[in-house]
Each structure stands twice: as C-alpha cells, then as structure tokens.
Short mmCIF file of N, CA and C in Angstrom, two decimals:
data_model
loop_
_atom_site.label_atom_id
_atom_site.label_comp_id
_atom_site.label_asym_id
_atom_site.label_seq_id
_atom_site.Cartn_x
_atom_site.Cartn_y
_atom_site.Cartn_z
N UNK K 1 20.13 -0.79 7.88
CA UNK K 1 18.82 -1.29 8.27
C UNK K 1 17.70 -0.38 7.78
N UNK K 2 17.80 1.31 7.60
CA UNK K 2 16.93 1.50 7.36
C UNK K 2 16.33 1.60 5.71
N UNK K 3 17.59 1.31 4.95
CA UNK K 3 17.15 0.88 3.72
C UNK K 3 16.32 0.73 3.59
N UNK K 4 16.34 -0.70 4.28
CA UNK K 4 14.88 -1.56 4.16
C UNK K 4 13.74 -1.35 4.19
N UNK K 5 13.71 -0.17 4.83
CA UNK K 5 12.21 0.40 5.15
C UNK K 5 11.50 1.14 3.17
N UNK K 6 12.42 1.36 2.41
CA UNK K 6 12.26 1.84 1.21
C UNK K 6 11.51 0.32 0.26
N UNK K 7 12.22 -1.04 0.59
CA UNK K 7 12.37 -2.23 -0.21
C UNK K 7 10.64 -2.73 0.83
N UNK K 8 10.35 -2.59 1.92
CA UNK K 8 9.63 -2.99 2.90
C UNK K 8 8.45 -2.05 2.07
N UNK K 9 8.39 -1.03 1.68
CA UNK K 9 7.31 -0.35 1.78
C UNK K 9 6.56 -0.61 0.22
N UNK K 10 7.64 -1.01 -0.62
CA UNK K 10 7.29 -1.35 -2.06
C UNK K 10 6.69 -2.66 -2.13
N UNK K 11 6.85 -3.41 -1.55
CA UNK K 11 6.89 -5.20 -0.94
C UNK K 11 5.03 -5.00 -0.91
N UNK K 12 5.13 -4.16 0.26
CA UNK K 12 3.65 -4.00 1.19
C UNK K 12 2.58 -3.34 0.37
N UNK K 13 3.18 -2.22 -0.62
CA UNK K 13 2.34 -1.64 -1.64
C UNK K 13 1.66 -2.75 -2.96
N UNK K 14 3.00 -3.23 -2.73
CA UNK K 14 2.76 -3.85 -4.36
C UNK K 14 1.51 -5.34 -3.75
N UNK K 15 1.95 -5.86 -2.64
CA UNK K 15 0.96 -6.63 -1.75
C UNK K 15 -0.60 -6.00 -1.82
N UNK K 16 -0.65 -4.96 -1.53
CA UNK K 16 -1.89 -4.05 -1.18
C UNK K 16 -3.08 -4.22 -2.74
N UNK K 17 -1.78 -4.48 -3.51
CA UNK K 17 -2.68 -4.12 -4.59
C UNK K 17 -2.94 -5.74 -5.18
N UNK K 18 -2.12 -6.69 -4.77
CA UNK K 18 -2.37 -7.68 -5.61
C UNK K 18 -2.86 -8.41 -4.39
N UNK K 19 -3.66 -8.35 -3.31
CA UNK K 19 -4.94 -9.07 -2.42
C UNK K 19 -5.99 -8.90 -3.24
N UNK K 20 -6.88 -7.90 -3.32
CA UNK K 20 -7.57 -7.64 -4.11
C UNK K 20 -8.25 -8.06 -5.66
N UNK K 21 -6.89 -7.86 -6.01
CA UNK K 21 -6.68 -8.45 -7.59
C UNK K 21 -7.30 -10.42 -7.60
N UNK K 22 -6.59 -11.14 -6.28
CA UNK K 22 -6.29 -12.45 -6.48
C UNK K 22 -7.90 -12.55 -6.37
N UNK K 23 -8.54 -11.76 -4.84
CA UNK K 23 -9.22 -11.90 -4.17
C UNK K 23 -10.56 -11.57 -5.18
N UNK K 24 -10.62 -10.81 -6.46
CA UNK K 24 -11.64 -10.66 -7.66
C UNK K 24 -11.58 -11.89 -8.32
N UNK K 25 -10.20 -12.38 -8.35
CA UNK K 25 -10.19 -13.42 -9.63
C UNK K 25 -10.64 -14.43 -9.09
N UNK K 26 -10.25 -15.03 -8.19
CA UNK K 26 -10.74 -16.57 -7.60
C UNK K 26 -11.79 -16.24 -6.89
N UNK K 27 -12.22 -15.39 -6.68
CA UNK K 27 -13.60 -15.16 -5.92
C UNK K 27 -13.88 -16.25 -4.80
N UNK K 28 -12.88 -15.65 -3.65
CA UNK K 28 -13.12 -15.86 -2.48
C UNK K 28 -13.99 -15.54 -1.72
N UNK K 29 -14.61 -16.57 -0.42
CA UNK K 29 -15.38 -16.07 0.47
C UNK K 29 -15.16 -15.33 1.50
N UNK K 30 -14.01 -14.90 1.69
CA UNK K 30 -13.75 -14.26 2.77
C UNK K 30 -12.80 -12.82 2.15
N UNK K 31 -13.79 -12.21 1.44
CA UNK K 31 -13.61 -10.90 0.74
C UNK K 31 -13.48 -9.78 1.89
N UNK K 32 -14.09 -9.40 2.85
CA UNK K 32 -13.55 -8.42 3.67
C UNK K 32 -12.70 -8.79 4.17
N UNK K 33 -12.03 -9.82 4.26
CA UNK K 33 -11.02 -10.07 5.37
C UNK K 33 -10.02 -9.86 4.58
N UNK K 34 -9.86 -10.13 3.05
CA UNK K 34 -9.04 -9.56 2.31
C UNK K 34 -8.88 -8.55 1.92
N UNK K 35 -10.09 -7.84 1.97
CA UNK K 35 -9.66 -6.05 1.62
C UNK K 35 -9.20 -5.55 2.86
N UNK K 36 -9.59 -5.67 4.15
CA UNK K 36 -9.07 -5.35 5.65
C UNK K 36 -7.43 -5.69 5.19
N UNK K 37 -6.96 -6.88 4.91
CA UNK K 37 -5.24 -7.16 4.72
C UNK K 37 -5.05 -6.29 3.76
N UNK K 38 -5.41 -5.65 2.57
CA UNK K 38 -5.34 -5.03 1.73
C UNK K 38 -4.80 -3.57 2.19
N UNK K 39 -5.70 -3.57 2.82
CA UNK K 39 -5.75 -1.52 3.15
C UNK K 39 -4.81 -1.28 4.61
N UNK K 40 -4.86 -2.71 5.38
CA UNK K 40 -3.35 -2.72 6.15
C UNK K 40 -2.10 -2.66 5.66
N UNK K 41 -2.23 -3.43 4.72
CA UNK K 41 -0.61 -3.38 3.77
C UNK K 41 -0.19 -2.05 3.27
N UNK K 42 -1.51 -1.24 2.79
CA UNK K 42 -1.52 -0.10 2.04
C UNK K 42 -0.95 0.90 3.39
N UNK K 43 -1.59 0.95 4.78
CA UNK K 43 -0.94 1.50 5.44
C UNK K 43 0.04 1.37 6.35
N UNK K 44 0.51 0.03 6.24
CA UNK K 44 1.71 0.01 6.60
C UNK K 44 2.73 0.49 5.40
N UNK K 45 2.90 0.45 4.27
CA UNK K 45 3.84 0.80 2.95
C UNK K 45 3.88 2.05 3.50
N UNK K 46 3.06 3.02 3.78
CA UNK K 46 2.57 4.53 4.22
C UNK K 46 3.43 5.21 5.05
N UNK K 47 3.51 3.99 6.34
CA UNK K 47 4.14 3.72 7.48
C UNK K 47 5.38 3.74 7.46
N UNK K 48 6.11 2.78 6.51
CA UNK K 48 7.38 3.28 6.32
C UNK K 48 7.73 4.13 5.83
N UNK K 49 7.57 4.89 4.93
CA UNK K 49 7.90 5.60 3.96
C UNK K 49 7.98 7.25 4.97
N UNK K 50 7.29 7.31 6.01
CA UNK K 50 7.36 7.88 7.24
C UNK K 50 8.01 8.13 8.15
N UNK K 51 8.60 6.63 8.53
CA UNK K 51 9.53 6.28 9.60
C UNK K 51 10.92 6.85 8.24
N UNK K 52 10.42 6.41 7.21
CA UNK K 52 12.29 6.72 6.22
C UNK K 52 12.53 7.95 6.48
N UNK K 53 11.21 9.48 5.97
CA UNK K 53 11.47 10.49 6.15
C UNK K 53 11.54 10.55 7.24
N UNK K 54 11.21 10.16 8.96
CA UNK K 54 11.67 10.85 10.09
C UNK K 54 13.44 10.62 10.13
N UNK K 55 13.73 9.46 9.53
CA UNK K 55 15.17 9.02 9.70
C UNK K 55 16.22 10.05 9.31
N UNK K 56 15.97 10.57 7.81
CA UNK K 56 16.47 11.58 6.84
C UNK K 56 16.11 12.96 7.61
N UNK K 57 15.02 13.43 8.88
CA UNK K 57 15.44 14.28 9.71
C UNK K 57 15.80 14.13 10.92
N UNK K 58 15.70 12.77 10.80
CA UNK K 58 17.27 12.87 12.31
C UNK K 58 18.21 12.88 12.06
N UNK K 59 18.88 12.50 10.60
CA UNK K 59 19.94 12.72 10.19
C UNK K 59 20.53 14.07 9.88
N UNK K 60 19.62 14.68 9.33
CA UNK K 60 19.87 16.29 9.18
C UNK K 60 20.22 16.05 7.43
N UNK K 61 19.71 15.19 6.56
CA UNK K 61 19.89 15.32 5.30
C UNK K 61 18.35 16.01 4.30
N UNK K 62 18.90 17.61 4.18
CA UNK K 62 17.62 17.83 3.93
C UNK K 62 17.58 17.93 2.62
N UNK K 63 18.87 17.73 1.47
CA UNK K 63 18.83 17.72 0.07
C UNK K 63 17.99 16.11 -0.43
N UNK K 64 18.23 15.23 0.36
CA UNK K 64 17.59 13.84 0.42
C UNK K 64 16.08 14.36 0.63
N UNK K 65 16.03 15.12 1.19
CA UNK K 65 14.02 15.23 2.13
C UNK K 65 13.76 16.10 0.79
N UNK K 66 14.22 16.73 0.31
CA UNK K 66 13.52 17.73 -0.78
C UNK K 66 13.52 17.18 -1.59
N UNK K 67 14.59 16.06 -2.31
CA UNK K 67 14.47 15.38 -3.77
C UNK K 67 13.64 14.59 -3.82
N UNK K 68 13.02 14.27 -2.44
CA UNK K 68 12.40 12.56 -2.76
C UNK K 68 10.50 12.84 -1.93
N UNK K 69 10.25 14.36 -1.33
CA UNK K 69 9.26 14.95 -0.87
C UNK K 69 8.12 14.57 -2.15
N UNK K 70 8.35 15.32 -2.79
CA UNK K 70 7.45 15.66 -4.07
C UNK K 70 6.89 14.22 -4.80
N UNK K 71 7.79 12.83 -5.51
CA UNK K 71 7.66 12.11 -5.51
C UNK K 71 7.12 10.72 -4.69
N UNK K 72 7.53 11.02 -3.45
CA UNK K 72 6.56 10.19 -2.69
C UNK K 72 5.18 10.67 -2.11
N UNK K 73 5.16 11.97 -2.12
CA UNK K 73 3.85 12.87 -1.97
C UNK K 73 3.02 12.08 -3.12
N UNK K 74 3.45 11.97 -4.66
CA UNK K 74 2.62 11.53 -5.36
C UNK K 74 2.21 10.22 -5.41
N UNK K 75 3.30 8.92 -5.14
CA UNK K 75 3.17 8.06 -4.77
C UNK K 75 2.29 6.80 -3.81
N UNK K 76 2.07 8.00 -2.86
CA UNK K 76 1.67 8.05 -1.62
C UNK K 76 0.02 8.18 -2.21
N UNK K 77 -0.29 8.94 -2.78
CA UNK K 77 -1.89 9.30 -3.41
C UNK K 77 -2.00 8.27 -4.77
N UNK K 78 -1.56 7.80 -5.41
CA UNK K 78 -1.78 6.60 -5.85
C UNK K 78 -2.33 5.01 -5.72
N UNK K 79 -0.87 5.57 -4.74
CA UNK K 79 -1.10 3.75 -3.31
C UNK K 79 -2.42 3.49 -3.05
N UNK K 80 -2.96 4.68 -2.42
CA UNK K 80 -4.06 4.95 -1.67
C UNK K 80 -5.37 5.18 -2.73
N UNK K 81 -5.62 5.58 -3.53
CA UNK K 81 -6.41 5.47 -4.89
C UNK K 81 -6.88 4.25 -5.43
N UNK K 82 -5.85 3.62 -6.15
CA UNK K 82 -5.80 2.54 -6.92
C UNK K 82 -6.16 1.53 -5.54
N UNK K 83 -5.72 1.08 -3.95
CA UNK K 83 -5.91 0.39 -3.50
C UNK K 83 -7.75 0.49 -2.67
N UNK K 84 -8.06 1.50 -2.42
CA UNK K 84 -8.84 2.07 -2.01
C UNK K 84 -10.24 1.27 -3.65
N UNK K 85 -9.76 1.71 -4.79
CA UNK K 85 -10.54 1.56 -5.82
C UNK K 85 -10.78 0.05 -6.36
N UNK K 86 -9.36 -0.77 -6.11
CA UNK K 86 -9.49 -2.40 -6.03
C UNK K 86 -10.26 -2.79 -5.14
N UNK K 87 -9.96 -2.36 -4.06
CA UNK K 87 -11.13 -3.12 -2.79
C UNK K 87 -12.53 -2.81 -3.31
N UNK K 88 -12.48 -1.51 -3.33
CA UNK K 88 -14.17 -1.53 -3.61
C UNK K 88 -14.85 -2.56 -4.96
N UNK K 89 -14.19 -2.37 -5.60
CA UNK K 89 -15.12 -3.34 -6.89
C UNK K 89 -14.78 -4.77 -6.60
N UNK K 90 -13.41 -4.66 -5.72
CA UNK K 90 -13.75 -6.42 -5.31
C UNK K 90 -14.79 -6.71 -4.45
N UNK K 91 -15.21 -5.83 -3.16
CA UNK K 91 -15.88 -5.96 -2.48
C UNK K 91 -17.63 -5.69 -2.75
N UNK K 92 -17.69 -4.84 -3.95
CA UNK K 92 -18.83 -4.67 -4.80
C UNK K 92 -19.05 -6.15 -5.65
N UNK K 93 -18.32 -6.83 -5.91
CA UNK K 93 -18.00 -7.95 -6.71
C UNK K 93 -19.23 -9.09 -5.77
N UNK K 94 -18.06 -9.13 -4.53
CA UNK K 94 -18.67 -9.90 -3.63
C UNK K 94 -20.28 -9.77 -3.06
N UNK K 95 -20.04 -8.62 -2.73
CA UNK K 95 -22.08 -8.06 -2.85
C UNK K 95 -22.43 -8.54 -3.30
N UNK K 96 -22.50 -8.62 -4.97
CA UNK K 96 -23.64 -8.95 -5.58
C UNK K 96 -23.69 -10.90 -6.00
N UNK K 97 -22.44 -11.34 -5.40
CA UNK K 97 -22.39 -12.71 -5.28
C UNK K 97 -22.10 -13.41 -6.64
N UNK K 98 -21.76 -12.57 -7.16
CA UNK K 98 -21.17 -12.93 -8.61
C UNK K 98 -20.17 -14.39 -8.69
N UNK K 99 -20.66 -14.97 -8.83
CA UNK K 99 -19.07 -16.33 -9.29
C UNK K 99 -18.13 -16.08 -10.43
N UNK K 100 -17.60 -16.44 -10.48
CA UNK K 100 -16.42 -15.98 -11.75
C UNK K 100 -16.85 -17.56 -11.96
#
C-alpha cells in the first residue's frame, strides 16, 4: 500500500502542472479556482512523498532514506517552482483578460 504513495505523488505533481497549462489554453473563467486545485495538488504530491519518507523511518531503512534524500530534495523544489511559475502567468493571463 505504501507504494502507492510514490505513483500518488507523481499522478498529483504531474496534475499540478497540467491545471494551469489547460487553464492558459482554453482560457477559463474560473482561473483562481484552478490555480487554488493547482497548488493543492502540488501540496498534496509534497504530502506524500513525506508520509513515504516517515514510512522508510519507521521501518528503520536508512540506505533507502539516503539514496532517495538528495533526489527528492531536488524534485521537491522544482514541483514547487515550475507550479508556483504556471499559476502565476496563468493567473497574470487572466488579469489582464486576454482571450486566446
């Protein structure tokens, strides 16, 4: 079960980033409500990836916590970048009332 939390958090990331994306292209009216789902998704992906590492120290596997620390450290600041940077120009988009 807790696999899933690895497959769950990629799901929710990769989500995070393509609200945004849809939400520029078709130029929807209800643009904050899509960057709000956006930056939830972004921290729920966050969320798991959290709950995985508390799992890997209740387990007591700390060659697992050190190989995979560094990489999701970077991961983790990406997510949050790139989703953080979609919302805004979608939501800058919407400001200025632009139609596609």
């Amino acid at each position: 079960m807790i696999v899933w939390l690895n497959a769950g958090s990629l799901v929710l990331g990769l989500l995070a980033w393509t609200i945004p994306v849809v939400s520029f292209v078709k130029f929807r009216k209800n643009g904050l409500i899509l960057a709000v789902m956006s930056m939830g998704a972004c921290a729920l992906s966050l969320s798991f990836q959290i709950f995985y590492h508390y799992h890997l120290v209740q387990i007591g596997d700390w060659s697992a916590i050190m190989d995979i620390t560094g990489s999701t450290a970077f991961a983790s600041a990406v997510l949050i970048i790139v989703t953080i940077f979609l919302n805004a120009v979608t939501l800058i988009r919407h400001r200025k009332g632009v139609a596609a």
